[in-house]
Short mmCIF file of C-alpha atoms in Angstrom, two decimals:
data_model
loop_
_atom_site.label_atom_id
_atom_site.label_comp_id
_atom_site.label_asym_id
_atom_site.label_seq_id
_atom_site.Cartn_x
_atom_site.Cartn_y
_atom_site.Cartn_z
CA UNK A 1 96.52 -66.98 22.69
CA UNK A 2 92.87 -67.86 22.58
CA UNK A 3 93.02 -69.42 26.13
CA UNK A 4 94.51 -66.27 27.49
CA UNK A 5 91.97 -64.13 25.62
CA UNK A 6 88.99 -66.03 26.80
CA UNK A 7 90.01 -66.65 30.46
CA UNK A 8 91.08 -63.04 31.24
CA UNK A 9 88.02 -61.15 29.98
CA UNK A 10 86.90 -60.04 33.49
CA UNK A 11 90.34 -58.82 34.44
CA UNK A 12 90.74 -56.96 31.14
CA UNK A 13 87.27 -55.37 31.36
CA UNK A 14 88.16 -54.11 34.88
CA UNK A 15 91.45 -52.83 33.58
CA UNK A 16 89.78 -50.94 30.77
CA UNK A 17 87.21 -49.38 33.14
CA UNK A 18 89.98 -48.39 35.53
CA UNK A 19 91.87 -46.66 32.68
CA UNK A 20 88.69 -44.90 31.61
CA UNK A 21 87.94 -43.71 35.14
CA UNK A 22 91.45 -42.33 35.48
CA UNK A 23 90.96 -40.52 32.11
CA UNK A 24 87.61 -38.99 33.41
CA UNK A 25 85.54 -41.27 31.16
CA UNK A 26 83.13 -42.35 33.92
CA UNK A 27 79.63 -42.35 32.30
CA UNK A 28 78.42 -44.82 29.69
CA UNK A 29 76.75 -43.60 26.51
CA UNK A 30 73.42 -44.86 27.73
CA UNK A 31 73.79 -42.96 31.08
CA UNK A 32 74.81 -39.69 29.32
CA UNK A 33 71.72 -39.93 27.00
CA UNK A 34 69.37 -40.57 29.90
CA UNK A 35 70.86 -37.71 31.99
CA UNK A 36 70.58 -35.21 29.07
CA UNK A 37 66.96 -36.39 28.54
CA UNK A 38 66.30 -35.36 32.15
CA UNK A 39 68.13 -32.13 31.67
CA UNK A 40 70.81 -33.24 34.12
CA UNK A 41 74.49 -32.72 33.61
CA UNK A 42 76.85 -35.89 33.40
CA UNK A 43 79.10 -34.41 36.07
CA UNK A 44 82.57 -36.00 36.61
CA UNK A 45 84.46 -35.04 39.76
CA UNK A 46 87.49 -37.15 39.30
CA UNK A 47 88.87 -38.11 42.73
CA UNK A 48 90.79 -41.17 41.33
CA UNK A 49 93.36 -39.42 39.12
CA UNK A 50 94.90 -37.27 41.92
CA UNK A 51 95.33 -40.37 44.15
CA UNK A 52 97.01 -42.33 41.35
CA UNK A 53 99.13 -39.35 40.34
CA UNK A 54 100.30 -39.22 43.95
CA UNK A 55 101.48 -42.84 43.75
CA UNK A 56 103.23 -42.25 40.55
CA UNK A 57 104.85 -39.24 42.09
CA UNK A 58 106.11 -41.31 45.00
CA UNK A 59 107.66 -43.81 42.61
CA UNK A 60 109.66 -41.04 40.82
CA UNK A 61 110.63 -39.37 44.18
CA UNK A 62 111.96 -42.64 45.62
CA UNK A 63 113.98 -44.02 42.68
CA UNK A 64 117.03 -45.97 43.71
CA UNK A 65 120.32 -46.76 41.94
CA UNK A 66 121.49 -50.28 41.26
CA UNK A 67 124.50 -51.46 43.27
CA UNK A 68 126.25 -54.79 43.62
CA UNK A 69 127.79 -55.67 46.94
CA UNK A 70 130.68 -58.13 47.44
CA UNK A 71 130.16 -61.34 49.34
CA UNK A 72 133.69 -61.22 50.66
CA UNK A 73 136.40 -58.53 50.75
CA UNK A 74 138.22 -60.12 47.83
CA UNK A 75 135.20 -59.59 45.63
CA UNK A 76 135.13 -55.89 46.08
CA UNK A 77 136.62 -55.00 42.69
CA UNK A 78 134.24 -57.54 40.92
CA UNK A 79 131.25 -55.90 42.74
CA UNK A 80 132.42 -52.46 41.52
CA UNK A 81 132.70 -53.68 37.90
CA UNK A 82 129.26 -55.27 38.12
CA UNK A 83 127.70 -52.09 39.54
CA UNK A 84 129.09 -50.04 36.69
CA UNK A 85 128.02 -52.60 34.10
CA UNK A 86 124.43 -52.75 35.42
CA UNK A 87 124.20 -49.00 35.72
CA UNK A 88 125.39 -48.51 32.12
CA UNK A 89 122.83 -51.05 30.95
CA UNK A 90 119.93 -49.27 32.81
CA UNK A 91 121.03 -45.80 31.65
CA UNK A 92 121.37 -47.06 28.08
CA UNK A 93 117.75 -48.29 28.11
CA UNK A 94 116.32 -45.17 29.98
CA UNK A 95 115.21 -47.55 32.64
CA UNK A 96 113.78 -44.81 34.82
CA UNK A 97 111.21 -44.08 32.13
CA UNK A 98 110.57 -47.80 31.56
CA UNK A 99 110.06 -48.45 35.29
CA UNK A 100 107.70 -45.39 35.67
CA UNK A 101 105.61 -46.58 32.60
CA UNK A 102 105.34 -50.03 34.11
CA UNK A 103 104.37 -48.63 37.54
CA UNK A 104 101.63 -46.56 35.98
CA UNK A 105 100.20 -49.79 34.46
CA UNK A 106 100.59 -51.58 37.77
CA UNK A 107 98.60 -48.92 39.58
CA UNK A 108 95.77 -48.39 37.09
CA UNK A 109 95.28 -51.63 35.08
CA UNK A 110 96.83 -53.82 37.75
CA UNK A 111 99.42 -55.64 35.49
CA UNK A 112 102.60 -54.54 33.85
CA UNK A 113 105.27 -56.11 31.71
CA UNK A 114 108.72 -55.59 30.20
CA UNK A 115 110.71 -57.51 27.65
CA UNK A 116 114.40 -58.09 28.50
CA UNK A 117 116.24 -59.10 25.35
CA UNK A 118 119.77 -59.38 23.82
CA UNK A 119 120.14 -58.16 20.24
CA UNK A 120 123.06 -57.86 17.82
CA UNK A 121 124.89 -54.64 17.88
CA UNK A 122 127.63 -54.68 15.15
CA UNK A 123 130.14 -57.27 16.29
CA UNK A 124 128.88 -57.23 19.86
CA UNK A 125 125.48 -57.69 21.56
CA UNK A 126 123.27 -55.18 23.41
CA UNK A 127 120.89 -55.67 26.25
CA UNK A 128 117.46 -54.09 25.68
CA UNK A 129 114.71 -53.47 28.28
CA UNK A 130 111.40 -52.48 26.67
CA UNK A 131 108.11 -51.54 28.37
CA UNK A 132 105.09 -53.43 26.95
CA UNK A 133 101.70 -51.72 27.04
CA UNK A 134 99.20 -53.46 29.35
CA UNK A 135 96.72 -54.05 26.49
CA UNK A 136 99.37 -56.10 24.58
CA UNK A 137 100.26 -58.59 27.41
CA UNK A 138 99.45 -62.33 26.99
CA UNK A 139 99.82 -64.60 29.96
CA UNK A 140 98.84 -67.99 31.32
CA UNK A 141 95.42 -67.50 33.01
CA UNK A 142 96.25 -70.32 35.48
CA UNK A 143 99.06 -68.30 36.93
CA UNK A 144 98.25 -67.20 40.47
CA UNK A 145 101.61 -65.61 41.51
CA UNK A 146 101.89 -61.72 41.38
CA UNK A 147 105.24 -62.15 39.59
CA UNK A 148 103.97 -64.82 37.15
CA UNK A 149 106.59 -67.21 38.25
CA UNK A 150 104.21 -70.11 37.87
CA UNK A 151 103.13 -69.22 34.34
CA UNK A 152 103.58 -71.72 31.53
CA UNK A 153 103.57 -69.07 28.92
CA UNK A 154 104.06 -65.22 28.62
CA UNK A 155 103.97 -63.09 25.45
CA UNK A 156 102.75 -59.99 23.67
CA UNK A 157 100.74 -58.81 20.68
CA UNK A 158 102.58 -56.68 18.13
CA UNK A 159 100.96 -54.58 15.43
CA UNK A 160 102.97 -53.30 12.49
CA UNK A 161 102.51 -52.29 8.89
CA UNK A 162 102.40 -55.11 6.37
CA UNK A 163 105.42 -53.84 4.45
CA UNK A 164 107.47 -53.71 7.64
CA UNK A 165 106.40 -57.24 8.59
CA UNK A 166 107.11 -58.55 5.11
CA UNK A 167 110.66 -57.06 5.25
CA UNK A 168 111.12 -58.62 8.78
CA UNK A 169 109.74 -62.11 7.76
CA UNK A 170 110.44 -62.38 4.01
CA UNK A 171 109.89 -66.14 4.00
CA UNK A 172 106.51 -66.04 5.57
CA UNK A 173 104.57 -63.39 3.64
CA UNK A 174 101.76 -65.92 2.93
CA UNK A 175 101.28 -66.48 6.70
CA UNK A 176 100.88 -62.72 7.29
CA UNK A 177 97.73 -62.66 5.06
CA UNK A 178 95.79 -64.58 7.79
CA UNK A 179 95.05 -62.31 10.78
CA UNK A 180 95.01 -63.52 14.41
CA UNK A 181 91.60 -62.32 15.77
CA UNK A 182 90.70 -61.71 19.42
CA UNK A 183 88.96 -59.33 21.74
CA UNK A 184 88.86 -55.56 21.43
CA UNK A 185 91.57 -55.22 24.00
CA UNK A 186 94.19 -56.37 21.54
CA UNK A 187 92.75 -54.34 18.59
CA UNK A 188 95.03 -51.97 16.70
CA UNK A 189 94.65 -48.47 18.08
CA UNK A 190 93.33 -45.98 17.44
CA UNK A 191 90.22 -47.98 16.58
CA UNK A 192 88.47 -45.18 14.79
CA UNK A 193 91.07 -44.80 12.01
CA UNK A 194 90.06 -46.01 8.50
CA UNK A 195 92.83 -45.58 5.92
CA UNK A 196 94.76 -47.46 3.39
CA UNK A 197 97.57 -48.63 5.67
CA UNK A 198 97.63 -52.41 5.93
CA UNK A 199 98.27 -53.49 9.50
CA UNK A 200 99.16 -57.07 10.70
CA UNK A 201 98.74 -58.58 14.05
CA UNK A 202 101.68 -60.73 15.28
CA UNK A 203 101.99 -62.80 18.45
CA UNK A 204 105.36 -63.30 20.14
CA UNK A 205 105.28 -65.88 22.97
CA UNK A 206 107.68 -67.73 25.29
CA UNK A 207 106.33 -70.98 26.57
CA UNK A 208 107.51 -73.81 28.81
CA UNK A 209 107.69 -77.37 27.50
CA UNK A 210 106.94 -80.36 29.66
CA UNK A 211 110.63 -80.94 30.00
CA UNK A 212 110.89 -77.58 31.72
CA UNK A 213 112.69 -75.83 28.75
CA UNK A 214 111.51 -72.36 27.68
CA UNK A 215 110.83 -71.97 23.92
CA UNK A 216 110.16 -69.01 21.74
CA UNK A 217 107.41 -68.77 19.11
CA UNK A 218 106.25 -65.98 16.64
CA UNK A 219 103.13 -66.63 14.72
CA UNK A 220 99.75 -65.29 13.23
CA UNK A 221 96.56 -67.17 12.71
CA UNK A 222 98.00 -68.40 9.45
CA UNK A 223 101.05 -70.21 11.05
CA UNK A 224 104.56 -69.78 12.26
CA UNK A 225 106.54 -66.73 11.22
CA UNK A 226 109.60 -68.23 12.91
CA UNK A 227 109.96 -71.97 13.70
CA UNK A 228 109.70 -72.47 17.51
CA UNK A 229 112.97 -72.98 19.22
CA UNK A 230 114.53 -73.22 22.70
CA UNK A 231 115.36 -69.72 24.03
CA UNK A 232 119.08 -68.87 24.29
CA UNK A 233 118.79 -67.30 27.71
CA UNK A 234 119.96 -69.18 30.76
CA UNK A 235 120.26 -68.56 34.54
CA UNK A 236 123.15 -69.44 36.74
CA UNK A 237 121.97 -72.88 37.03
CA UNK A 238 122.04 -73.24 33.22
CA UNK A 239 118.33 -73.49 33.15
CA UNK A 240 116.59 -71.78 30.22
CA UNK A 241 114.60 -68.53 30.95
CA UNK A 242 111.97 -66.49 29.18
CA UNK A 243 112.50 -62.89 28.05
CA UNK A 244 109.55 -61.40 29.94
CA UNK A 245 109.09 -59.86 33.40
CA UNK A 246 105.44 -59.44 34.27
CA UNK A 247 103.88 -58.39 37.59
CA UNK A 248 100.44 -57.62 39.13
CA UNK A 249 99.63 -55.35 42.02
CA UNK A 250 96.85 -57.63 43.40
CA UNK A 251 95.47 -61.11 42.52
CA UNK A 252 92.15 -62.32 43.91
CA UNK A 253 91.29 -65.86 44.84
CA UNK A 254 90.04 -66.73 41.35
CA UNK A 255 93.29 -65.52 39.71
CA UNK A 256 91.78 -62.15 38.61
CA UNK A 257 94.32 -59.37 38.44
CA UNK A 258 93.62 -55.69 39.38
CA UNK A 259 95.19 -52.45 40.39
CA UNK A 260 94.74 -49.78 43.07
CA UNK A 261 91.68 -48.16 41.35
CA UNK A 262 89.34 -51.15 41.86
CA UNK A 263 88.47 -50.09 45.44
CA UNK A 264 87.84 -46.44 44.26
CA UNK A 265 85.25 -47.18 41.53
CA UNK A 266 82.15 -47.48 43.69
CA UNK A 267 82.81 -44.34 45.73
CA UNK A 268 83.59 -42.47 42.55
CA UNK A 269 80.33 -43.57 41.00
CA UNK A 270 78.42 -42.54 44.14
CA UNK A 271 80.07 -39.06 44.06
CA UNK A 272 79.26 -38.45 40.40
CA UNK A 273 75.71 -39.64 40.57
CA UNK A 274 74.78 -37.70 43.80
CA UNK A 275 76.23 -34.51 42.27
CA UNK A 276 74.46 -35.05 38.90
CA UNK A 277 71.17 -35.23 40.67
#
């Protein structure tokens, strides 16, 4: 957790700036103060948001439907059954919304992630596909691939109320008392709230051991909430797999990750500052 936090500062700062520019927050407090002192208006003519909205509109307009194809004619019925099973799973998880949310993060912040899990559902099991907000993603900073296929660990930060966490982890309430600290990116939001609700920060992580096996861990700074164990998920080669699917739009030569907004920041600053003068 600390390694990921420390090594991805530049990427996260750029992601936060990109999100602010999309939301028309394009002047710093110091710049606004100086402009007002000069009797100038901190003008924002947001040319970034329409461009990103167009990209998000293209994703929605060009959605496709999952379909399995048979490898030979005798596999036709099996392919039809597989198609229906996959489509049911995607519809059950409102995958169109999940994919659009992930695509938005990919365009703006540059990195997106989803958690694919299997949870008990009565006497059966249910596949879940959950979008993870960009500012909750934890990943191996040494990963250079856009799909994180070379990452040794992937995970997420989860904030919840103390009573909810205590009910979920009844044997680890002492561990919940010690908070896992980090950068402002992973802070509980909204930051300005000051009330009596106790909130706890939990880290869930899948990591690859030297043997190649993927393991699952859940912890706070105080220790383990769940004892680390090998994940139950396996691929067709019987190799263990992690629960996460992360992706980045672009990766620079130093491993920094960024989205489509990076190249628009300087022209946007130039437009705002020329107009404000």
